[in-house]
């Protein structure tokens, strides 16, 4: 992943792709997910003999399920390239052309940025979120906004 752009003064000189993602969240969640799987497998192996094989299998499956939820929470990111923006949220991934994005919003109190789209809908951009630092999230939203404005003027 490339490093986040703090503020885009001259968007034509930006080195694409630019990715915004809550890196600290990922740095915590990925090892925790691995630890969960290891912990549940270890528990399944050391359970008393009165536990049957299907109980042990379900214990391992539970650990894998918890890890999958953690991986889903670590998934969000926003990636901009010369053709448009890819927004990856918890479950969905959506590719947008620059012309589809009307505005980038990040109002006070919002947990993450939202994109107003040309079809009248909005899309959460969870990769730019205040949970990892309000100042950094604002800078990231401004950088994306500057890129959107640059591409709107170029079109």
Short mmCIF file of C-alpha atoms in Angstrom, two decimals:
data_model
loop_
_atom_site.label_atom_id
_atom_site.label_comp_id
_atom_site.label_asym_id
_atom_site.label_seq_id
_atom_site.Cartn_x
_atom_site.Cartn_y
_atom_site.Cartn_z
CA UNK A 1 0.00 0.00 0.00
CA UNK A 2 1.28 3.43 -0.75
CA UNK A 3 1.51 6.06 1.94
CA UNK A 4 -1.40 8.41 2.57
CA UNK A 5 -1.32 11.83 0.95
CA UNK A 6 -1.71 14.51 3.65
CA UNK A 7 -3.05 17.27 1.41
CA UNK A 8 -3.11 17.28 -2.34
CA UNK A 9 -1.94 20.66 -3.63
CA UNK A 10 -1.29 19.50 -7.19
CA UNK A 11 -3.33 16.37 -7.81
CA UNK A 12 -1.80 15.90 -11.25
CA UNK A 13 1.50 15.02 -9.53
CA UNK A 14 0.07 12.39 -7.20
CA UNK A 15 1.69 8.99 -7.46
CA UNK A 16 -1.13 6.46 -7.86
CA UNK A 17 -2.43 4.31 -6.31
CA UNK A 18 -3.12 6.11 -3.05
CA UNK A 19 -4.60 3.94 -0.30
CA UNK A 20 -6.23 5.04 2.92
CA UNK A 21 -6.80 2.34 5.53
CA UNK A 22 -6.92 2.19 9.34
CA UNK A 23 -3.45 0.61 9.66
CA UNK A 24 -3.38 0.48 13.46
CA UNK A 25 -6.68 -1.37 13.47
CA UNK A 26 -5.25 -3.92 11.05
CA UNK A 27 -2.03 -4.18 13.04
CA UNK A 28 -4.05 -5.17 16.09
CA UNK A 29 -6.75 -7.30 14.47
CA UNK A 30 -4.60 -9.54 12.27
CA UNK A 31 -2.45 -10.94 15.12
CA UNK A 32 -5.53 -11.23 17.34
CA UNK A 33 -7.28 -13.29 14.65
CA UNK A 34 -4.29 -15.63 14.39
CA UNK A 35 -4.15 -15.89 18.17
CA UNK A 36 -7.87 -16.75 18.33
CA UNK A 37 -7.46 -19.65 15.92
CA UNK A 38 -4.41 -20.97 17.79
CA UNK A 39 -6.16 -20.57 21.16
CA UNK A 40 -9.34 -22.38 20.08
CA UNK A 41 -7.35 -25.21 18.46
CA UNK A 42 -5.31 -25.57 21.64
CA UNK A 43 -8.46 -25.62 23.75
CA UNK A 44 -9.96 -28.28 21.48
CA UNK A 45 -6.86 -30.42 21.94
CA UNK A 46 -6.71 -30.16 25.74
CA UNK A 47 -10.40 -30.62 26.46
CA UNK A 48 -11.25 -33.46 28.86
CA UNK A 49 -11.82 -36.90 27.36
CA UNK A 50 -15.56 -36.57 28.04
CA UNK A 51 -15.79 -34.10 25.13
CA UNK A 52 -16.57 -35.83 21.85
CA UNK A 53 -14.91 -35.23 18.48
CA UNK A 54 -17.81 -33.12 17.19
CA UNK A 55 -17.44 -30.83 20.26
CA UNK A 56 -13.75 -30.37 19.49
CA UNK A 57 -14.48 -29.66 15.82
CA UNK A 58 -17.07 -27.06 16.80
CA UNK A 59 -14.53 -25.46 19.15
CA UNK A 60 -12.10 -25.07 16.25
CA UNK A 61 -14.90 -23.80 13.98
CA UNK A 62 -15.82 -21.22 16.61
CA UNK A 63 -12.26 -19.92 16.66
CA UNK A 64 -12.22 -19.71 12.87
CA UNK A 65 -15.59 -17.90 12.89
CA UNK A 66 -14.34 -15.33 15.42
CA UNK A 67 -11.19 -14.84 13.36
CA UNK A 68 -13.28 -14.32 10.21
CA UNK A 69 -15.25 -11.56 11.95
CA UNK A 70 -11.97 -9.93 12.95
CA UNK A 71 -10.66 -10.17 9.39
CA UNK A 72 -13.88 -8.60 8.14
CA UNK A 73 -13.35 -5.68 10.54
CA UNK A 74 -9.78 -5.27 9.25
CA UNK A 75 -10.90 -5.13 5.61
CA UNK A 76 -11.95 -1.47 5.01
CA UNK A 77 -9.82 0.69 2.75
CA UNK A 78 -10.19 3.34 0.07
CA UNK A 79 -7.86 3.22 -2.93
CA UNK A 80 -7.63 5.96 -5.55
CA UNK A 81 -5.96 5.50 -8.91
CA UNK A 82 -5.98 7.36 -12.22
CA UNK A 83 -9.33 5.85 -13.31
CA UNK A 84 -11.31 6.13 -10.07
CA UNK A 85 -11.77 4.97 -6.51
CA UNK A 86 -12.24 1.52 -5.02
CA UNK A 87 -14.09 1.48 -1.70
CA UNK A 88 -13.77 -1.72 0.32
CA UNK A 89 -16.05 -1.79 3.36
CA UNK A 90 -16.72 -4.60 5.81
CA UNK A 91 -18.59 -6.84 3.36
CA UNK A 92 -18.81 -5.06 0.00
CA UNK A 93 -16.31 -3.77 -2.51
CA UNK A 94 -17.35 -1.07 -4.95
CA UNK A 95 -15.46 0.48 -7.84
CA UNK A 96 -16.34 4.09 -8.76
CA UNK A 97 -15.23 6.21 -11.68
CA UNK A 98 -14.12 9.72 -10.72
CA UNK A 99 -17.20 11.17 -12.46
CA UNK A 100 -19.51 9.18 -10.16
CA UNK A 101 -18.24 10.97 -7.03
CA UNK A 102 -19.86 14.35 -6.45
CA UNK A 103 -18.50 15.16 -3.00
CA UNK A 104 -16.53 13.77 -0.07
CA UNK A 105 -18.15 14.43 3.32
CA UNK A 106 -16.65 14.02 6.76
CA UNK A 107 -18.81 15.93 9.18
CA UNK A 108 -18.06 16.37 12.85
CA UNK A 109 -19.27 13.33 14.76
CA UNK A 110 -19.29 11.04 11.73
CA UNK A 111 -17.45 7.76 12.32
CA UNK A 112 -16.16 7.70 8.72
CA UNK A 113 -16.22 9.64 5.48
CA UNK A 114 -19.10 9.33 3.04
CA UNK A 115 -19.12 9.84 -0.69
CA UNK A 116 -22.07 11.57 -2.35
CA UNK A 117 -22.60 9.89 -5.71
CA UNK A 118 -23.99 11.21 -8.98
CA UNK A 119 -26.99 8.85 -8.78
CA UNK A 120 -28.20 10.63 -5.62
CA UNK A 121 -27.03 7.96 -3.17
CA UNK A 122 -24.15 8.04 -0.74
CA UNK A 123 -21.52 5.44 0.07
CA UNK A 124 -19.68 5.01 3.34
CA UNK A 125 -15.91 5.07 2.94
CA UNK A 126 -15.04 3.19 6.13
CA UNK A 127 -11.34 3.17 5.23
CA UNK A 128 -11.24 6.85 6.21
CA UNK A 129 -12.43 6.72 9.80
CA UNK A 130 -12.04 8.83 12.91
CA UNK A 131 -11.37 5.83 15.14
CA UNK A 132 -7.68 5.92 14.26
CA UNK A 133 -7.24 9.62 14.90
CA UNK A 134 -9.51 12.51 14.05
CA UNK A 135 -6.76 14.74 12.62
CA UNK A 136 -5.45 11.99 10.35
CA UNK A 137 -8.97 11.10 9.20
CA UNK A 138 -9.70 14.74 8.35
CA UNK A 139 -6.43 15.01 6.41
CA UNK A 140 -7.23 11.79 4.51
CA UNK A 141 -10.76 12.98 3.68
CA UNK A 142 -9.37 16.32 2.44
CA UNK A 143 -6.82 14.53 0.28
CA UNK A 144 -9.55 12.41 -1.30
CA UNK A 145 -11.73 15.50 -1.72
CA UNK A 146 -8.87 17.31 -3.49
CA UNK A 147 -8.43 14.36 -5.86
CA UNK A 148 -12.17 14.29 -6.59
CA UNK A 149 -12.16 18.04 -7.30
CA UNK A 150 -9.08 17.74 -9.52
CA UNK A 151 -10.65 14.99 -11.60
CA UNK A 152 -13.95 16.91 -11.82
CA UNK A 153 -12.11 19.97 -13.19
CA UNK A 154 -10.14 17.83 -15.63
CA UNK A 155 -13.33 16.26 -17.03
#
